[in-house]
């Protein structure tokens, strides 16, 4: 078969750029963990000696690392003074841990995927699932830290107000469940914003529940938040006014069963809020960087976990149409997309 030179060059260029990004992820993790980005933030142009001194690291390593960052476009290099600068925009993504755009912890996720490669190869061959609890622990830290910032930036200010009476309900004092709560950041952020409401977080992963309890204590909301190990289909149905699923319904083996249990656990005027990875309904409309990221995570994490349970394997790119079908099967009839962001689809449903 004849090879088209131009097309070949394009794919090679793309593959090399992706490979460089893979190497670069290790550099980002180093920059975060060694405090190099934080040392540079707000300082203007610095020599490699100054960066090394501020971060307490060896200059020769730091100089090489700085050049990798300049090549990545993550710091600016000034050739005339041989100095390096982290701009305010770069600091928002790389240095400021409270910024909703802070990305370094996200690299813990592919790090865990590499650790688990053998398990994934085996799973592809046998079709068996891989439970959430079977992964390298870097996964849990990465997911929790990455999502925490998005929730901190948007949950109370944008997502809850997009629900019908969402903010009013929580201000008035409501009972809220956070199903598949992981390390509990979403639960805790809501508990901080709505001190008159009562919150329950449920997850099947005992280590995550332990981390969630520790986080609640650290953030001083232990009086109004309870975290329990429980499956999405059997936590106590105690008349919740709002039941939330943050990035987890598609992970479940039986999302219809989980949504049905939620319906039965609601108070008469209660509703559920699904926060799912943003996706269009058709594969061909998800073929972009975000789709690539989510389909990849979905292959090794989301589908793998679902297959370890009942195995519906909706996938992280299910899209509104398939999610609506799941909710209808579970007995929800008023369903609407309350909000769409480049990363998330927020769906509200009532029986
Ligand atoms: C991608 S993580 C999301 C965690 C958290 N909601 C967040 O946004 O950071 C998916 C979570 O769903 C939980 N999960 C999966 N299947 C579950 C089930 N059947 N019942 C309860 N939790 C489940 C996992 O243990 C995991 O903590």
Tab-separated table of C-alpha atoms and ligand atoms in Angstrom:
chain	number	residue	atom	x	y	z
A	1	UNK	CA	0.000	0.000	0.000
A	2	UNK	CA	1.267	3.466	-0.892
A	3	UNK	CA	2.170	5.717	2.024
A	4	UNK	CA	1.285	9.390	1.832
A	5	UNK	CA	4.407	11.294	3.019
A	6	UNK	CA	2.500	14.273	4.334
A	7	UNK	CA	0.061	12.145	6.326
A	8	UNK	CA	2.961	10.102	7.684
A	9	UNK	CA	4.761	13.251	8.842
A	10	UNK	CA	1.602	14.525	10.498
A	11	UNK	CA	1.082	11.362	12.537
A	12	UNK	CA	4.775	11.153	13.497
A	13	UNK	CA	4.716	14.779	14.617
A	14	UNK	CA	1.612	14.106	16.681
A	15	UNK	CA	3.025	10.948	18.239
A	16	UNK	CA	6.292	12.711	19.157
A	17	UNK	CA	4.405	15.620	20.659
A	18	UNK	CA	2.335	13.181	22.745
A	19	UNK	CA	5.466	11.336	23.824
A	20	UNK	CA	7.007	14.657	24.884
A	21	UNK	CA	3.842	15.376	26.886
A	22	UNK	CA	4.229	12.003	28.631
A	23	UNK	CA	7.813	12.848	29.631
A	24	UNK	CA	6.583	16.332	30.518
A	25	UNK	CA	4.035	14.953	32.985
A	26	UNK	CA	6.874	13.604	35.089
A	27	UNK	CA	8.456	17.081	35.008
A	28	UNK	CA	5.163	18.660	36.136
A	29	UNK	CA	4.901	16.239	39.061
A	30	UNK	CA	8.503	17.060	40.060
A	31	UNK	CA	7.855	20.788	39.807
A	32	UNK	CA	4.808	20.443	42.041
A	33	UNK	CA	6.244	18.078	44.621
A	34	UNK	CA	9.574	19.949	44.934
A	35	UNK	CA	7.801	23.315	45.205
A	36	UNK	CA	9.578	24.684	42.129
A	37	UNK	CA	6.482	26.302	40.606
A	38	UNK	CA	5.445	27.753	43.961
A	39	UNK	CA	8.950	29.162	44.461
A	40	UNK	CA	8.735	30.961	41.094
A	41	UNK	CA	5.166	32.294	41.449
A	42	UNK	CA	4.975	36.076	41.676
A	43	UNK	CA	8.794	36.474	41.594
A	44	UNK	CA	9.305	37.737	38.021
A	45	UNK	CA	12.382	36.584	36.065
A	46	UNK	CA	14.775	34.376	38.077
A	47	UNK	CA	18.091	32.676	37.332
A	48	UNK	CA	18.308	28.917	37.800
A	49	UNK	CA	20.472	29.567	40.887
A	50	UNK	CA	17.745	31.741	42.395
A	51	UNK	CA	15.003	29.170	41.665
A	52	UNK	CA	17.169	26.414	43.157
A	53	UNK	CA	17.835	28.477	46.278
A	54	UNK	CA	14.171	29.412	46.770
A	55	UNK	CA	13.056	25.759	46.416
A	56	UNK	CA	16.016	24.273	48.341
A	57	UNK	CA	17.140	22.100	45.399
A	58	UNK	CA	20.396	21.426	43.518
A	59	UNK	CA	21.007	24.027	40.774
A	60	UNK	CA	22.149	21.646	38.013
A	61	UNK	CA	18.932	19.608	38.219
A	62	UNK	CA	16.830	22.743	38.440
A	63	UNK	CA	18.466	24.307	35.345
A	64	UNK	CA	17.732	21.239	33.236
A	65	UNK	CA	14.186	21.083	34.567
A	66	UNK	CA	13.683	24.800	33.798
A	67	UNK	CA	14.752	24.216	30.191
A	68	UNK	CA	12.226	21.380	29.915
A	69	UNK	CA	9.569	23.768	31.233
A	70	UNK	CA	10.543	26.508	28.787
A	71	UNK	CA	10.366	23.982	25.926
A	72	UNK	CA	6.887	22.980	27.138
A	73	UNK	CA	5.678	26.591	27.299
A	74	UNK	CA	5.118	26.198	31.053
A	75	UNK	CA	7.656	28.925	31.951
A	76	UNK	CA	8.992	31.809	29.857
A	77	UNK	CA	12.730	31.913	29.088
A	78	UNK	CA	14.448	35.304	28.683
A	79	UNK	CA	17.619	34.612	26.622
A	80	UNK	CA	19.250	38.035	27.176
A	81	UNK	CA	19.333	37.597	30.980
A	82	UNK	CA	19.254	33.766	30.976
A	83	UNK	CA	16.349	33.928	33.390
A	84	UNK	CA	13.064	32.033	33.701
A	85	UNK	CA	9.669	33.422	34.615
A	86	UNK	CA	6.366	31.884	35.699
A	87	UNK	CA	3.615	34.202	34.459
A	88	UNK	CA	0.420	34.759	36.512
A	89	UNK	CA	-1.506	32.579	34.041
A	90	UNK	CA	1.043	29.762	34.259
A	91	UNK	CA	0.931	30.084	38.066
A	92	UNK	CA	-2.856	29.566	38.041
A	93	UNK	CA	-2.399	26.212	36.306
A	94	UNK	CA	0.876	25.077	37.911
A	95	UNK	CA	1.476	26.803	41.269
A	96	UNK	CA	-1.759	27.915	42.899
A	97	UNK	CA	-3.208	24.850	44.639
A	98	UNK	CA	-6.560	26.562	45.225
A	99	UNK	CA	-7.093	27.593	41.608
A	100	UNK	CA	-9.895	25.661	39.829
A	101	UNK	CA	-7.404	25.285	36.961
A	102	UNK	CA	-4.580	23.757	39.056
A	103	UNK	CA	-3.559	20.632	37.115
A	104	UNK	CA	-0.401	18.953	38.528
A	105	UNK	CA	-2.244	16.374	40.717
A	106	UNK	CA	-4.063	15.133	37.607
A	107	UNK	CA	-0.782	13.491	36.537
A	108	UNK	CA	-1.169	11.061	39.451
A	109	UNK	CA	-3.951	9.415	37.426
A	110	UNK	CA	-1.856	8.351	34.382
A	111	UNK	CA	0.935	7.442	36.824
A	112	UNK	CA	-1.443	4.930	38.447
A	113	UNK	CA	-2.572	3.728	35.001
A	114	UNK	CA	1.050	2.842	34.155
A	115	UNK	CA	1.442	0.986	37.461
A	116	UNK	CA	-1.696	-1.030	36.662
A	117	UNK	CA	-0.779	-1.813	33.059
A	118	UNK	CA	-0.352	-5.564	33.645
A	119	UNK	CA	-3.784	-5.810	35.279
A	120	UNK	CA	-5.337	-3.953	32.342
A	121	UNK	CA	-3.667	-6.199	29.767
A	122	UNK	CA	-5.002	-9.218	31.630
A	123	UNK	CA	-8.476	-7.656	31.821
A	124	UNK	CA	-8.553	-6.991	28.052
A	125	UNK	CA	-7.698	-10.649	27.425
A	126	UNK	CA	-10.144	-12.159	29.906
A	127	UNK	CA	-12.893	-9.536	29.977
A	128	UNK	CA	-12.757	-9.483	33.760
A	129	UNK	CA	-13.317	-6.224	35.623
A	130	UNK	CA	-10.913	-4.270	37.818
A	131	UNK	CA	-12.520	-2.912	40.981
A	132	UNK	CA	-11.907	0.672	42.082
A	133	UNK	CA	-10.115	-0.721	45.159
A	134	UNK	CA	-7.622	-2.704	43.042
A	135	UNK	CA	-5.697	0.257	41.650
A	136	UNK	CA	-2.431	1.848	42.622
A	137	UNK	CA	-3.160	4.399	45.419
A	138	UNK	CA	-1.901	7.290	43.279
A	139	UNK	CA	-5.230	7.047	41.457
A	140	UNK	CA	-7.303	8.020	44.498
A	141	UNK	CA	-5.059	10.961	45.410
A	142	UNK	CA	-5.070	12.196	41.805
A	143	UNK	CA	-8.821	11.939	41.265
A	144	UNK	CA	-9.625	13.553	44.624
A	145	UNK	CA	-7.219	16.477	44.202
A	146	UNK	CA	-8.122	17.105	40.569
A	147	UNK	CA	-11.891	17.108	41.100
A	148	UNK	CA	-11.722	19.002	44.413
A	149	UNK	CA	-10.603	22.158	42.607
A	150	UNK	CA	-13.363	21.938	40.014
A	151	UNK	CA	-15.945	21.456	42.791
A	152	UNK	CA	-14.431	24.278	44.830
A	153	UNK	CA	-14.654	26.600	41.824
A	154	UNK	CA	-18.111	25.703	40.515
A	155	UNK	CA	-20.316	23.537	42.703
A	156	UNK	CA	-21.735	26.175	45.055
A	157	UNK	CA	-21.452	29.170	42.726
A	158	UNK	CA	-22.731	27.624	39.463
A	159	UNK	CA	-24.047	24.072	39.657
A	160	UNK	CA	-26.377	24.116	42.676
A	161	UNK	CA	-27.985	27.425	41.605
A	162	UNK	CA	-28.706	25.817	38.217
A	163	UNK	CA	-30.987	23.268	39.916
A	164	UNK	CA	-34.615	24.097	40.592
A	165	UNK	CA	-34.557	25.697	44.082
A	166	UNK	CA	-31.140	24.082	44.596
A	167	UNK	CA	-29.572	26.840	46.690
A	168	UNK	CA	-32.862	27.756	48.443
A	169	UNK	CA	-33.357	24.139	49.485
A	170	UNK	CA	-29.891	23.850	50.991
A	171	UNK	CA	-30.076	27.273	52.655
A	172	UNK	CA	-33.365	26.323	54.305
A	173	UNK	CA	-31.846	23.193	55.845
A	174	UNK	CA	-32.012	19.965	53.860
A	175	UNK	CA	-30.826	16.348	53.953
A	176	UNK	CA	-28.294	15.672	51.207
A	177	UNK	CA	-26.637	12.410	50.163
A	178	UNK	CA	-23.430	12.272	48.108
A	179	UNK	CA	-23.284	8.784	46.579
A	180	UNK	CA	-19.887	7.491	45.383
A	181	UNK	CA	-18.365	10.384	47.336
A	182	UNK	CA	-14.724	9.223	47.161
A	183	UNK	CA	-12.576	11.413	49.423
A	184	UNK	CA	-15.654	13.531	50.193
A	185	UNK	CA	-14.515	16.892	48.844
A	186	UNK	CA	-17.866	17.592	47.149
A	187	UNK	CA	-19.742	16.735	50.380
A	188	UNK	CA	-17.450	18.916	52.497
A	189	UNK	CA	-17.610	21.897	50.121
A	190	UNK	CA	-21.435	21.802	50.311
A	191	UNK	CA	-21.354	21.381	54.118
A	192	UNK	CA	-19.111	24.445	54.439
A	193	UNK	CA	-21.446	26.541	52.292
A	194	UNK	CA	-24.704	25.369	53.896
A	195	UNK	CA	-24.178	24.962	57.649
A	196	UNK	CA	-27.940	24.494	58.257
A	197	UNK	CA	-28.111	21.326	56.138
A	198	UNK	CA	-27.084	17.750	57.010
A	199	UNK	CA	-24.900	15.652	54.705
A	200	UNK	CA	-24.199	11.934	54.192
A	201	UNK	CA	-21.444	10.581	51.946
A	202	UNK	CA	-21.537	6.946	50.790
A	203	UNK	CA	-18.912	4.948	48.902
A	204	UNK	CA	-17.996	1.269	48.576
A	205	UNK	CA	-14.272	1.981	48.876
A	206	UNK	CA	-13.289	1.810	52.585
A	207	UNK	CA	-9.968	3.680	52.158
A	208	UNK	CA	-11.769	6.563	50.442
A	209	UNK	CA	-14.323	6.769	53.259
A	210	UNK	CA	-11.509	6.855	55.796
A	211	UNK	CA	-9.858	9.701	53.850
A	212	UNK	CA	-13.223	11.510	53.613
A	213	UNK	CA	-13.708	11.314	57.399
A	214	UNK	CA	-10.214	12.728	57.969
A	215	UNK	CA	-10.883	15.536	55.460
A	216	UNK	CA	-14.176	16.448	57.187
A	217	UNK	CA	-12.420	16.636	60.551
A	218	UNK	CA	-9.625	18.775	59.118
A	219	UNK	CA	-12.133	21.187	57.546
A	220	UNK	CA	-14.227	21.419	60.752
A	221	UNK	CA	-17.529	20.076	59.368
A	222	UNK	CA	-17.578	16.748	61.255
A	223	UNK	CA	-20.727	17.863	63.140
A	224	UNK	CA	-22.919	17.903	60.014
A	225	UNK	CA	-21.291	15.330	57.711
A	226	UNK	CA	-21.393	11.536	58.066
A	227	UNK	CA	-19.366	9.259	55.811
A	228	UNK	CA	-20.268	5.564	55.579
A	229	UNK	CA	-19.068	2.609	53.516
A	230	UNK	CA	-22.150	1.637	51.494
A	231	UNK	CA	-23.124	0.467	48.033
A	232	UNK	CA	-25.178	2.847	45.866
A	233	UNK	CA	-28.027	0.323	45.986
A	234	UNK	CA	-28.281	-0.198	49.749
A	235	UNK	CA	-27.511	2.905	51.828
A	236	UNK	CA	-30.319	3.795	54.254
A	237	UNK	CA	-33.222	5.517	52.477
A	238	UNK	CA	-33.906	8.369	54.848
A	239	UNK	CA	-35.900	10.900	52.824
A	240	UNK	CA	-33.119	12.923	51.217
A	241	UNK	CA	-34.012	16.277	49.662
A	242	UNK	CA	-31.111	16.013	47.229
A	243	UNK	CA	-29.011	13.015	46.182
A	244	UNK	CA	-25.823	13.778	44.256
A	245	UNK	CA	-23.672	11.531	42.090
A	246	UNK	CA	-20.350	13.208	41.293
A	247	UNK	CA	-18.519	11.518	38.440
A	248	UNK	CA	-19.542	8.038	39.544
A	249	UNK	CA	-22.908	6.865	38.124
A	250	UNK	CA	-21.251	5.719	34.891
A	251	UNK	CA	-18.661	3.772	36.972
A	252	UNK	CA	-21.326	1.631	38.581
A	253	UNK	CA	-22.142	-1.869	37.424
A	254	UNK	CA	-25.869	-1.192	37.700
A	255	UNK	CA	-26.504	2.543	37.234
A	256	UNK	CA	-30.230	1.892	36.748
A	257	UNK	CA	-30.370	0.086	40.112
A	258	UNK	CA	-28.384	2.892	41.766
A	259	UNK	CA	-30.698	5.563	40.326
A	260	UNK	CA	-33.770	3.500	41.310
A	261	UNK	CA	-32.508	3.215	44.895
A	262	UNK	CA	-31.924	6.985	44.903
A	263	UNK	CA	-35.530	7.547	43.756
A	264	UNK	CA	-36.769	5.405	46.641
A	265	UNK	CA	-34.503	7.259	49.093
A	266	UNK	CA	-35.801	10.754	48.190
A	267	UNK	CA	-38.200	12.910	50.200
A	268	UNK	CA	-41.511	13.717	48.388
A	269	UNK	CA	-40.075	16.871	46.722
A	270	UNK	CA	-36.561	15.530	46.437
A	271	UNK	CA	-34.409	15.414	43.315
A	272	UNK	CA	-31.118	14.008	42.165
A	273	UNK	CA	-28.134	15.775	40.630
A	274	UNK	CA	-25.840	13.876	38.282
A	275	UNK	CA	-22.450	15.392	37.603
A	276	UNK	CA	-20.988	13.454	34.695
A	277	UNK	CA	-17.992	14.008	32.421
A	278	UNK	CA	-19.127	16.185	29.503
A	279	UNK	CA	-19.842	14.159	26.384
A	280	UNK	CA	-21.828	14.436	23.187
A	281	UNK	CA	-24.096	11.532	22.279
A	282	UNK	CA	-22.151	10.388	19.219
A	283	UNK	CA	-18.582	9.066	19.242
A	284	UNK	CA	-17.676	11.232	16.262
A	285	UNK	CA	-18.565	14.350	18.262
A	286	UNK	CA	-16.236	13.425	21.146
A	287	UNK	CA	-13.055	13.067	19.131
A	288	UNK	CA	-11.080	15.873	20.754
A	289	UNK	CA	-8.604	16.259	23.660
A	290	UNK	CA	-11.266	16.041	26.366
A	291	UNK	CA	-12.827	12.991	24.734
A	292	UNK	CA	-9.391	11.412	24.429
A	293	UNK	CA	-8.698	11.991	28.128
A	294	UNK	CA	-12.084	10.652	29.240
A	295	UNK	CA	-12.193	7.664	26.868
A	296	UNK	CA	-8.697	6.665	28.084
A	297	UNK	CA	-9.613	6.897	31.763
A	298	UNK	CA	-12.869	5.151	30.967
A	299	UNK	CA	-11.042	2.206	29.381
A	300	UNK	CA	-8.832	1.425	32.356
A	301	UNK	CA	-10.888	2.805	35.264
A	302	UNK	CA	-14.599	3.401	34.632
A	303	UNK	CA	-15.519	0.484	32.362
A	304	UNK	CA	-13.082	-1.723	34.296
A	305	UNK	CA	-14.821	-0.951	37.594
A	306	UNK	CA	-18.304	-1.361	36.171
A	307	UNK	CA	-17.299	-4.746	34.747
A	308	UNK	CA	-16.163	-5.758	38.250
A	309	UNK	CA	-19.770	-5.172	39.425
A	310	UNK	CA	-22.890	-6.043	37.384
A	311	UNK	CA	-21.138	-4.735	34.270
A	312	UNK	CA	-23.343	-2.293	32.347
A	313	UNK	CA	-20.138	-0.312	31.536
A	314	UNK	CA	-21.813	2.913	30.426
A	315	UNK	CA	-18.385	4.532	30.045
A	316	UNK	CA	-17.276	8.043	30.953
A	317	UNK	CA	-18.515	9.414	27.621
A	318	UNK	CA	-22.089	8.176	27.836
A	319	UNK	CA	-23.689	11.519	26.894
A	320	UNK	CA	-27.071	12.992	27.753
A	321	UNK	CA	-29.198	10.570	25.708
A	322	UNK	CA	-27.895	7.396	27.362
A	323	UNK	CA	-27.937	8.985	30.832
A	324	UNK	CA	-31.557	10.030	30.287
A	325	UNK	CA	-32.440	6.455	29.294
A	326	UNK	CA	-30.865	5.142	32.521
A	327	UNK	CA	-32.824	7.662	34.600
A	328	UNK	CA	-36.114	6.896	32.843
A	329	UNK	CA	-35.640	3.169	33.427
A	330	UNK	CA	-35.110	4.004	37.104
A	331	UNK	CA	-38.461	5.844	37.250
A	332	UNK	CA	-37.431	9.498	36.821
A	333	UNK	CA	-39.694	11.473	34.513
A	334	UNK	CA	-38.626	15.084	34.874
A	335	UNK	CA	-35.089	15.140	33.551
A	336	UNK	CA	-33.117	18.121	32.283
A	337	UNK	CA	-29.535	19.157	31.617
A	338	UNK	CA	-29.155	21.924	34.198
A	339	UNK	CA	-25.675	22.997	33.112
A	340	UNK	CA	-23.009	22.148	30.571
A	341	UNK	CA	-19.328	23.045	30.921
A	342	UNK	CA	-16.402	21.880	28.742
A	343	UNK	CA	-15.667	19.196	31.372
A	344	UNK	CA	-19.033	18.414	32.974
A	345	UNK	CA	-22.667	17.734	32.235
A	346	UNK	CA	-24.990	18.435	35.173
A	347	UNK	CA	-28.340	16.672	34.988
A	348	UNK	CA	-31.247	17.194	37.387
A	349	UNK	CA	-33.983	14.577	37.726
A	350	UNK	CA	-37.200	14.170	39.695
A	351	UNK	CA	-39.520	11.145	39.861
B	1	LIG	C1	-14.278	8.514	39.783
B	1	LIG	S1	-14.545	8.249	41.466
B	1	LIG	C2	-15.377	9.756	41.930
B	1	LIG	C3	-15.263	10.045	43.395
B	1	LIG	C4	-15.896	11.353	43.855
B	1	LIG	N1	-17.337	11.370	43.648
B	1	LIG	C5	-15.258	12.543	43.180
B	1	LIG	O1	-15.939	13.181	42.361
B	1	LIG	O2	-14.074	12.836	43.453
B	1	LIG	C6	-15.875	7.059	41.484
B	1	LIG	C7	-16.272	6.642	42.894
B	1	LIG	O3	-17.441	5.809	42.809
B	1	LIG	C8	-17.338	4.814	43.796
B	1	LIG	N2	-18.228	3.689	43.431
B	1	LIG	C9	-18.132	2.893	42.360
B	1	LIG	N3	-19.115	1.963	42.360
B	1	LIG	C10	-19.867	2.202	43.455
B	1	LIG	C11	-21.036	1.589	43.997
B	1	LIG	N4	-21.623	0.559	43.398
B	1	LIG	N5	-21.535	2.105	45.149
B	1	LIG	C12	-20.943	3.169	45.764
B	1	LIG	N6	-19.838	3.772	45.298
B	1	LIG	C13	-19.302	3.297	44.157
B	1	LIG	C14	-15.857	4.447	43.776
B	1	LIG	O4	-15.465	3.738	44.923
B	1	LIG	C15	-15.219	5.821	43.621
B	1	LIG	O5	-14.924	6.399	44.860
